[in-house]
mmCIF file of C-alpha atoms in Angstrom:
data_model
loop_
_atom_site.group_PDB
_atom_site.id
_atom_site.type_symbol
_atom_site.label_atom_id
_atom_site.label_comp_id
_atom_site.label_asym_id
_atom_site.label_seq_id
_atom_site.Cartn_x
_atom_site.Cartn_y
_atom_site.Cartn_z
ATOM 1 C CA MET A 1229 -27.886 -22.090 -21.826
ATOM 2 C CA LYS A 1230 -31.023 -21.293 -19.796
ATOM 3 C CA GLU A 1231 -29.206 -22.016 -16.533
ATOM 4 C CA THR A 1232 -26.282 -19.874 -17.704
ATOM 5 C CA HIS A 1233 -28.634 -16.956 -18.430
ATOM 6 C CA GLU A 1234 -30.375 -17.268 -15.062
ATOM 7 C CA GLU A 1235 -27.040 -17.361 -13.241
ATOM 8 C CA PHE A 1236 -25.872 -14.305 -15.213
ATOM 9 C CA GLU A 1237 -29.002 -12.318 -14.314
ATOM 10 C CA LYS A 1238 -28.463 -13.158 -10.646
ATOM 11 C CA ASN A 1239 -24.775 -12.185 -10.691
ATOM 12 C CA TRP A 1240 -25.464 -9.003 -12.685
ATOM 13 C CA SER A 1241 -28.150 -7.828 -10.272
ATOM 14 C CA GLN A 1242 -25.752 -8.440 -7.370
ATOM 15 C CA GLY A 1243 -22.865 -6.751 -9.180
ATOM 16 C CA SER A 1244 -20.699 -9.867 -8.840
ATOM 17 C CA PHE A 1245 -20.310 -10.882 -12.494
ATOM 18 C CA PRO A 1246 -16.566 -11.240 -13.290
ATOM 19 C CA GLY A 1247 -15.169 -8.197 -15.066
ATOM 20 C CA TRP A 1248 -18.326 -6.078 -14.585
ATOM 21 C CA PRO A 1249 -18.552 -5.177 -10.879
ATOM 22 C CA LYS A 1250 -21.350 -2.842 -9.706
ATOM 23 C CA ASP A 1251 -18.895 -0.838 -7.634
ATOM 24 C CA THR A 1252 -15.465 -0.760 -9.155
ATOM 25 C CA GLY A 1253 -12.255 -2.774 -9.219
ATOM 26 C CA SER A 1254 -9.511 -2.167 -6.710
ATOM 27 C CA ALA A 1255 -7.824 0.819 -5.138
ATOM 28 C CA LEU A 1256 -4.509 -0.961 -5.554
ATOM 29 C CA ALA A 1257 -5.141 -2.209 -9.091
ATOM 30 C CA GLN A 1258 -2.227 -1.655 -11.391
ATOM 31 C CA SER A 1259 -4.274 -1.899 -14.573
ATOM 32 C CA GLY A 1260 -7.763 -0.802 -15.624
ATOM 33 C CA ALA A 1261 -9.574 2.457 -15.010
ATOM 34 C CA HIS A 1262 -11.965 1.386 -12.256
ATOM 35 C CA LEU A 1263 -11.280 2.538 -8.701
ATOM 36 C CA ASP A 1264 -12.511 1.055 -5.410
ATOM 37 C CA LEU A 1265 -13.819 3.890 -3.250
ATOM 38 C CA SER A 1266 -14.274 1.776 -0.117
ATOM 39 C CA GLY A 1267 -10.733 2.621 0.998
ATOM 40 C CA PHE A 1268 -11.330 6.391 0.879
ATOM 41 C CA SER A 1269 -13.261 8.374 3.479
ATOM 42 C CA SER A 1270 -13.189 11.832 1.873
ATOM 43 C CA ALA A 1271 -12.702 13.626 -1.421
ATOM 44 C CA GLU A 1272 -9.390 15.000 -0.119
ATOM 45 C CA GLU A 1273 -7.954 11.486 0.065
ATOM 46 C CA LEU A 1274 -9.034 10.859 -3.533
ATOM 47 C CA ALA A 1275 -7.282 14.070 -4.595
ATOM 48 C CA SER A 1276 -3.941 12.562 -3.531
ATOM 49 C CA LEU A 1277 -4.210 10.107 -6.468
ATOM 50 C CA GLY A 1278 -3.686 12.872 -9.032
ATOM 51 C CA LEU A 1279 -5.556 14.249 -12.048
ATOM 52 C CA ASP A 1280 -4.858 11.381 -14.437
ATOM 53 C CA ARG A 1281 -6.025 8.604 -12.114
ATOM 54 C CA LEU A 1282 -9.230 10.453 -11.230
ATOM 55 C CA LYS A 1283 -9.898 11.086 -14.914
ATOM 56 C CA GLN A 1284 -9.587 7.371 -15.711
ATOM 57 C CA ALA A 1285 -11.966 6.456 -12.880
ATOM 58 C CA LEU A 1286 -14.557 9.025 -14.025
ATOM 59 C CA GLN A 1287 -14.297 7.871 -17.640
ATOM 60 C CA ALA A 1288 -14.922 4.275 -16.531
ATOM 61 C CA LEU A 1289 -18.226 5.437 -15.013
ATOM 62 C CA ASN A 1290 -19.062 7.534 -18.125
ATOM 63 C CA LEU A 1291 -19.027 10.710 -16.019
ATOM 64 C CA LYS A 1292 -17.601 14.136 -16.749
ATOM 65 C CA CYS A 1293 -13.833 14.036 -16.263
ATOM 66 C CA GLY A 1294 -12.931 17.729 -16.575
ATOM 67 C CA GLY A 1295 -12.386 20.398 -13.954
ATOM 68 C CA THR A 1296 -9.812 20.936 -11.240
ATOM 69 C CA LEU A 1297 -8.343 18.235 -9.039
ATOM 70 C CA GLU A 1298 -10.777 19.056 -6.205
ATOM 71 C CA GLU A 1299 -13.809 19.044 -8.524
ATOM 72 C CA ARG A 1300 -12.892 15.668 -9.968
ATOM 73 C CA ALA A 1301 -12.313 14.218 -6.495
ATOM 74 C CA GLN A 1302 -15.678 15.495 -5.221
ATOM 75 C CA ARG A 1303 -17.484 14.246 -8.332
ATOM 76 C CA LEU A 1304 -15.961 10.779 -7.971
ATOM 77 C CA PHE A 1305 -16.513 10.607 -4.197
ATOM 78 C CA TYR A 1306 -20.197 11.385 -4.808
ATOM 79 C CA THR A 1307 -20.544 8.000 -6.570
ATOM 80 C CA LYS A 1308 -19.376 6.009 -3.536
ATOM 81 C CA GLY A 1309 -21.928 3.365 -2.590
ATOM 82 C CA LYS A 1310 -24.256 4.233 -5.484
ATOM 83 C CA SER A 1311 -25.175 2.425 -8.689
ATOM 84 C CA ALA A 1312 -25.165 4.040 -12.136
ATOM 85 C CA ASP A 1313 -28.965 4.396 -12.009
ATOM 86 C CA GLU A 1314 -28.698 6.589 -8.894
ATOM 87 C CA PHE A 1315 -26.286 9.118 -10.433
ATOM 88 C CA GLU A 1316 -27.589 12.576 -11.291
ATOM 89 C CA THR A 1317 -28.064 12.933 -15.032
ATOM 90 C CA SER A 1318 -26.014 16.139 -15.031
ATOM 91 C CA LEU A 1319 -22.922 14.181 -14.019
ATOM 92 C CA PHE A 1320 -22.825 12.028 -17.137
ATOM 93 C CA ALA A 1321 -20.447 12.955 -19.939
ATOM 94 C CA LYS A 1322 -21.844 15.595 -22.364
ATOM 95 C CA SER A 1323 -24.897 15.969 -20.055
ATOM 96 C CA LYS A 1324 -26.608 12.926 -21.606
ATOM 97 C CA GLY A 1325 -28.027 10.924 -18.784
ATOM 98 C CA SER A 1326 -29.950 8.719 -21.189
ATOM 99 C CA LYS A 1327 -26.714 7.876 -22.929
ATOM 100 C CA GLY A 1328 -25.237 6.756 -19.618
ATOM 101 C CA LYS A 1329 -28.190 4.467 -18.959
ATOM 102 C CA GLY A 1330 -27.995 3.240 -22.547
ATOM 103 C CA ASN A 1331 -24.372 2.337 -21.992
ATOM 104 C CA VAL A 1332 -25.384 0.303 -18.947
ATOM 105 C CA ALA A 1333 -27.822 -1.699 -21.086
ATOM 106 C CA LYS A 1334 -25.174 -2.184 -23.766
ATOM 107 C CA GLN A 1335 -22.647 -3.307 -21.162
ATOM 108 C CA LYS A 1336 -25.149 -5.813 -19.798
ATOM 109 C CA GLU A 1337 -25.635 -7.252 -23.288
ATOM 110 C CA ILE A 1338 -21.873 -7.627 -23.746
ATOM 111 C CA ALA A 1339 -21.533 -9.186 -20.292
ATOM 112 C CA SER A 1340 -24.296 -11.667 -21.148
ATOM 113 C CA LEU A 1341 -22.322 -12.804 -24.199
ATOM 114 C CA GLU A 1342 -19.234 -13.123 -22.015
ATOM 115 C CA SER A 1343 -21.143 -15.372 -19.588
ATOM 116 C CA GLN A 1344 -21.935 -17.727 -22.478
ATOM 117 C CA VAL A 1345 -18.285 -17.727 -23.539
ATOM 118 C CA TYR A 1346 -17.213 -18.525 -19.955
ATOM 119 C CA ARG A 1347 -19.625 -21.462 -19.924
ATOM 120 C CA LEU A 1348 -18.344 -22.807 -23.251
ATOM 121 C CA VAL A 1349 -14.734 -22.459 -22.078
ATOM 122 C CA GLU A 1350 -15.601 -24.399 -18.939
ATOM 123 C CA LEU A 1351 -17.258 -27.181 -20.957
ATOM 124 C CA VAL A 1352 -14.318 -27.687 -23.341
ATOM 125 C CA GLY A 1353 -11.580 -26.750 -20.853
ATOM 126 C CA GLU A 1354 -10.520 -30.353 -20.224
ATOM 127 C CA GLN A 1355 -10.357 -31.111 -23.963
ATOM 128 C CA ARG A 1356 -8.324 -27.950 -24.607
ATOM 129 C CA ALA A 1357 -5.813 -28.847 -21.915
ATOM 130 C CA ALA A 1358 -5.534 -32.439 -23.197
ATOM 131 C CA THR A 1359 -5.016 -31.221 -26.772
ATOM 132 C CA ARG A 1360 -2.321 -28.781 -25.689
ATOM 133 C CA ASP A 1361 -0.501 -31.478 -23.687
ATOM 134 C CA ASN A 1362 -0.757 -33.852 -26.644
ATOM 135 C CA VAL A 1363 0.852 -31.326 -28.992
ATOM 136 C CA VAL A 1364 3.675 -30.645 -26.504
ATOM 137 C CA ARG A 1365 4.241 -34.390 -26.066
ATOM 138 C CA LYS A 1366 4.438 -34.952 -29.822
ATOM 139 C CA GLN A 1367 6.891 -32.084 -30.269
ATOM 140 C CA ALA A 1368 9.192 -33.673 -27.673
ATOM 141 C CA ARG A 1369 9.416 -36.995 -29.526
ATOM 142 C CA THR A 1370 12.429 -38.119 -31.508
ATOM 143 C CA THR A 1371 12.369 -39.097 -35.175
ATOM 144 C CA ASP A 1372 12.594 -42.822 -34.389
ATOM 145 C CA GLU A 1373 9.595 -42.630 -32.052
ATOM 146 C CA LEU A 1374 7.534 -40.840 -34.699
ATOM 147 C CA GLU A 1375 8.404 -43.481 -37.311
ATOM 148 C CA ASP A 1376 7.455 -46.308 -34.932
ATOM 149 C CA ASP A 1377 4.109 -44.666 -34.236
ATOM 150 C CA GLU A 1378 3.397 -44.268 -37.948
ATOM 151 C CA GLY A 1379 4.275 -47.947 -38.535
ATOM 152 C CA HIS A 1380 1.822 -49.145 -35.872
ATOM 153 C CA GLU A 1381 -0.910 -46.616 -36.597
ATOM 154 C CA ASP A 1382 -2.770 -48.722 -39.173
ATOM 155 C CA PHE A 1383 -2.553 -51.824 -36.972
ATOM 156 C CA ASN A 1384 -3.943 -50.012 -33.931
ATOM 157 C CA GLU A 1385 -6.769 -48.477 -35.936
ATOM 158 C CA SER A 1386 -7.862 -51.867 -37.290
ATOM 159 C CA ASP A 1387 -7.878 -53.367 -33.782
ATOM 160 C CA SER A 1388 -10.011 -50.543 -32.418
ATOM 161 C CA GLU A 1389 -12.481 -50.928 -35.271
ATOM 162 C CA ASP A 1390 -12.768 -54.715 -35.010
ATOM 163 C CA GLU A 1391 -13.507 -54.897 -31.294
ATOM 164 C CA GLU A 1392 -14.176 -52.644 -28.373
ATOM 165 C CA THR A 1393 -12.069 -53.488 -25.344
ATOM 166 C CA VAL A 1394 -12.575 -52.368 -21.759
ATOM 167 C CA LEU A 1395 -9.524 -50.455 -20.502
ATOM 168 C CA TYR A 1396 -7.774 -51.931 -17.470
ATOM 169 C CA ASN A 1397 -7.372 -48.946 -15.172
ATOM 170 C CA PRO A 1398 -7.604 -50.085 -11.514
ATOM 171 C CA LYS A 1399 -5.860 -46.943 -10.168
ATOM 172 C CA ASN A 1400 -8.128 -44.576 -12.110
ATOM 173 C CA LEU A 1401 -5.224 -42.926 -13.936
ATOM 174 C CA PRO A 1402 -5.903 -40.075 -16.410
ATOM 175 C CA LEU A 1403 -6.111 -41.072 -20.058
ATOM 176 C CA GLY A 1404 -3.343 -40.028 -22.425
ATOM 177 C CA TRP A 1405 -3.506 -38.761 -25.985
ATOM 178 C CA ASP A 1406 -4.051 -42.342 -27.268
ATOM 179 C CA GLY A 1407 -7.056 -42.928 -25.016
ATOM 180 C CA LYS A 1408 -5.133 -45.253 -22.685
ATOM 181 C CA PRO A 1409 -4.128 -44.649 -19.055
ATOM 182 C CA ILE A 1410 -0.830 -42.832 -18.735
ATOM 183 C CA PRO A 1411 2.070 -44.712 -17.072
ATOM 184 C CA TYR A 1412 2.002 -44.674 -13.285
ATOM 185 C CA TRP A 1413 5.538 -43.255 -13.080
ATOM 186 C CA LEU A 1414 4.452 -40.310 -15.246
ATOM 187 C CA TYR A 1415 1.352 -39.927 -13.081
ATOM 188 C CA LYS A 1416 3.545 -39.545 -9.963
ATOM 189 C CA LEU A 1417 6.195 -37.478 -11.772
ATOM 190 C CA HIS A 1418 3.669 -34.731 -12.478
ATOM 191 C CA GLY A 1419 2.288 -34.953 -8.942
ATOM 192 C CA LEU A 1420 -1.180 -35.994 -10.138
ATOM 193 C CA ASN A 1421 -1.514 -38.257 -7.086
ATOM 194 C CA ILE A 1422 -1.653 -35.119 -4.893
ATOM 195 C CA SER A 1423 -4.810 -33.011 -4.654
ATOM 196 C CA TYR A 1424 -4.844 -29.360 -3.610
ATOM 197 C CA SER A 1425 -7.902 -27.589 -2.199
ATOM 198 C CA CYS A 1426 -8.793 -23.879 -2.493
ATOM 199 C CA GLU A 1427 -11.325 -22.464 -0.032
ATOM 200 C CA ILE A 1428 -11.678 -19.264 -2.081
ATOM 201 C CA CYS A 1429 -12.911 -21.338 -5.038
ATOM 202 C CA GLY A 1430 -15.508 -23.103 -2.872
ATOM 203 C CA ASN A 1431 -13.137 -25.902 -1.712
ATOM 204 C CA MET A 1432 -12.500 -26.978 -5.307
ATOM 205 C CA LYS A 1433 -9.814 -29.662 -5.601
ATOM 206 C CA TYR A 1434 -7.053 -29.499 -8.201
ATOM 207 C CA ARG A 1435 -5.028 -32.557 -9.156
ATOM 208 C CA GLY A 1436 -1.300 -31.862 -9.344
ATOM 209 C CA PRO A 1437 0.743 -28.709 -8.637
ATOM 210 C CA LYS A 1438 0.576 -27.556 -12.254
ATOM 211 C CA ALA A 1439 -3.238 -27.351 -12.295
ATOM 212 C CA PHE A 1440 -3.198 -25.828 -8.800
ATOM 213 C CA GLN A 1441 -0.833 -23.004 -9.802
ATOM 214 C CA ARG A 1442 -2.707 -22.414 -13.061
ATOM 215 C CA HIS A 1443 -6.064 -21.957 -11.333
ATOM 216 C CA PHE A 1444 -4.921 -18.716 -9.611
ATOM 217 C CA ALA A 1445 -5.047 -16.974 -13.014
ATOM 218 C CA GLU A 1446 -8.337 -18.557 -14.098
ATOM 219 C CA TRP A 1447 -11.668 -16.751 -14.039
ATOM 220 C CA ARG A 1448 -13.200 -18.779 -11.182
ATOM 221 C CA HIS A 1449 -10.517 -17.754 -8.658
ATOM 222 C CA ALA A 1450 -10.442 -14.158 -9.930
ATOM 223 C CA HIS A 1451 -14.246 -13.911 -9.735
ATOM 224 C CA ASN A 1452 -14.371 -15.180 -6.145
ATOM 225 C CA MET A 1453 -11.581 -12.780 -5.170
ATOM 226 C CA ARG A 1454 -13.673 -9.897 -6.555
ATOM 227 C CA CYS A 1455 -16.660 -11.147 -4.550
ATOM 228 C CA LEU A 1456 -14.489 -10.824 -1.438
ATOM 229 C CA GLY A 1457 -13.519 -7.278 -2.471
ATOM 230 C CA ILE A 1458 -9.863 -8.262 -2.964
ATOM 231 C CA PRO A 1459 -7.771 -7.661 -6.116
ATOM 232 C CA ASN A 1460 -6.361 -10.811 -7.683
ATOM 233 C CA THR A 1461 -2.755 -9.592 -7.783
ATOM 234 C CA ALA A 1462 0.604 -11.309 -7.323
ATOM 235 C CA HIS A 1463 0.498 -10.473 -3.608
ATOM 236 C CA PHE A 1464 -2.110 -13.216 -3.124
ATOM 237 C CA ALA A 1465 -0.281 -16.000 -4.972
ATOM 238 C CA ASN A 1466 -0.658 -19.392 -3.226
ATOM 239 C CA VAL A 1467 -3.210 -17.919 -0.751
ATOM 240 C CA THR A 1468 -6.170 -20.299 -0.624
ATOM 241 C CA GLN A 1469 -7.795 -19.508 2.741
ATOM 242 C CA ILE A 1470 -10.370 -16.705 2.904
ATOM 243 C CA THR A 1471 -9.183 -15.503 6.316
ATOM 244 C CA ASP A 1472 -5.576 -15.326 5.131
ATOM 245 C CA ALA A 1473 -6.555 -13.375 2.015
ATOM 246 C CA LEU A 1474 -8.621 -10.861 4.011
ATOM 247 C CA ALA A 1475 -5.832 -10.394 6.574
ATOM 248 C CA LEU A 1476 -3.258 -9.800 3.824
ATOM 249 C CA TRP A 1477 -5.589 -7.323 2.083
ATOM 250 C CA GLU A 1478 -5.980 -5.313 5.312
ATOM 251 C CA LYS A 1479 -2.203 -5.274 5.729
ATOM 252 C CA LEU A 1480 -1.710 -4.057 2.147
ATOM 253 C CA LYS A 1481 -4.237 -1.261 2.676
ATOM 254 C CA ASP A 1482 -2.370 -0.138 5.799
ATOM 255 C CA VAL A 1483 0.920 -0.107 3.899
ATOM 256 C CA LYS A 1484 -0.693 1.878 1.078
ATOM 257 C CA ALA A 1485 -2.095 4.396 3.554
ATOM 258 C CA LYS A 1486 1.352 4.909 5.098
ATOM 259 C CA GLU A 1487 2.854 5.504 1.648
ATOM 260 C CA ARG A 1488 0.340 8.259 0.859
ATOM 261 C CA TRP A 1489 1.952 11.700 0.652
ATOM 262 C CA LEU A 1490 0.977 14.090 3.490
ATOM 263 C CA PRO A 1491 1.718 17.735 2.627
ATOM 264 C CA ASP A 1492 1.549 18.983 6.232
ATOM 265 C CA VAL A 1493 4.277 16.576 7.306
ATOM 266 C CA GLU A 1494 6.422 15.950 4.231
ATOM 267 C CA GLU A 1495 6.388 19.311 2.397
ATOM 268 C CA GLU A 1496 9.446 21.344 3.452
ATOM 269 C CA PHE A 1497 9.957 25.120 3.761
ATOM 270 C CA GLU A 1498 13.073 27.189 4.448
ATOM 271 C CA ASP A 1499 13.046 30.333 6.619
ATOM 272 C CA SER A 1500 15.257 33.401 6.260
ATOM 273 C CA SER A 1501 17.936 31.795 8.448
ATOM 274 C CA GLY A 1502 18.197 28.725 6.240
ATOM 275 C CA ASN A 1503 16.391 26.391 8.655
ATOM 276 C CA VAL A 1504 14.289 23.698 6.949
ATOM 277 C CA VAL A 1505 10.958 22.840 8.602
ATOM 278 C CA ASN A 1506 7.760 21.156 7.484
ATOM 279 C CA LYS A 1507 4.722 23.041 6.257
ATOM 280 C CA LYS A 1508 2.771 22.899 9.523
ATOM 281 C CA THR A 1509 5.693 24.217 11.608
ATOM 282 C CA PHE A 1510 6.426 26.961 9.053
ATOM 283 C CA GLU A 1511 2.823 28.220 9.142
ATOM 284 C CA ASP A 1512 2.761 28.185 12.966
ATOM 285 C CA LEU A 1513 5.981 30.240 13.142
ATOM 286 C CA SER A 1514 4.665 32.660 10.531
ATOM 287 C CA ARG A 1515 1.460 33.297 12.482
ATOM 288 C CA GLN A 1516 3.502 33.950 15.618
ATOM 289 C CA GLY A 1517 5.805 36.363 13.777
ATOM 290 C CA LEU A 1518 8.932 34.363 14.564
ATOM 291 C CA LEU A 1519 10.233 34.224 10.998
#
């Protein structure tokens, strides 16, 4: 656990521990209160997100979440590129700067416990997967197969106790629930003879398509995506190259920027003659006295 603690301290100081980023999550995140400010260049752009979204982002930072839309946007934009220790104490909720710093210490303690849980899950991950597969395999058996297994159970146990035999496994097949290599046809059926590599996970190799697809939702892939500043959403399914993920993220940000509502262009006004024009044109005509 000493190595786990040292790795946690390193990740925490860099703000790269999974689930507890120093900045915040993602501007396109569909869940969670954190907001990535790297995609916004002014408080006016933040204001386009609305009161509720700004309130959630401020609450996630333990800052005051009241005030008008402009005040909330300016207060949140002030935190861009800063850590919680650099915030002014007057910005914290209920004007308790010490409480905000205390929350940071409490969050670090919780994150440290999570790092130990992650390590334990990684250590017993293979056993958990084997146990789950064993249960599914047993549930798929017929009554006759279960009776045959029960009839040979005592005989197999006595053989294993009397002598220890070396398993014949020249093709290095995975072991099944009974501790013996699985049949080669089953090995190929599940695609275990094919290895998939993921550059985002540090060129980790996954045996079989099932393990490869499952790893996209696991903490290692999600953590490395956060380190790249990219949300681990469904848009990035089956993307394993870092360059491809960054290019897709830039494209998504451009699409999001185009979808943002622009009052000067999209807000419509009607003059006395019934003509419908946008806000900018209406104000220009009004200043010229043409309406």
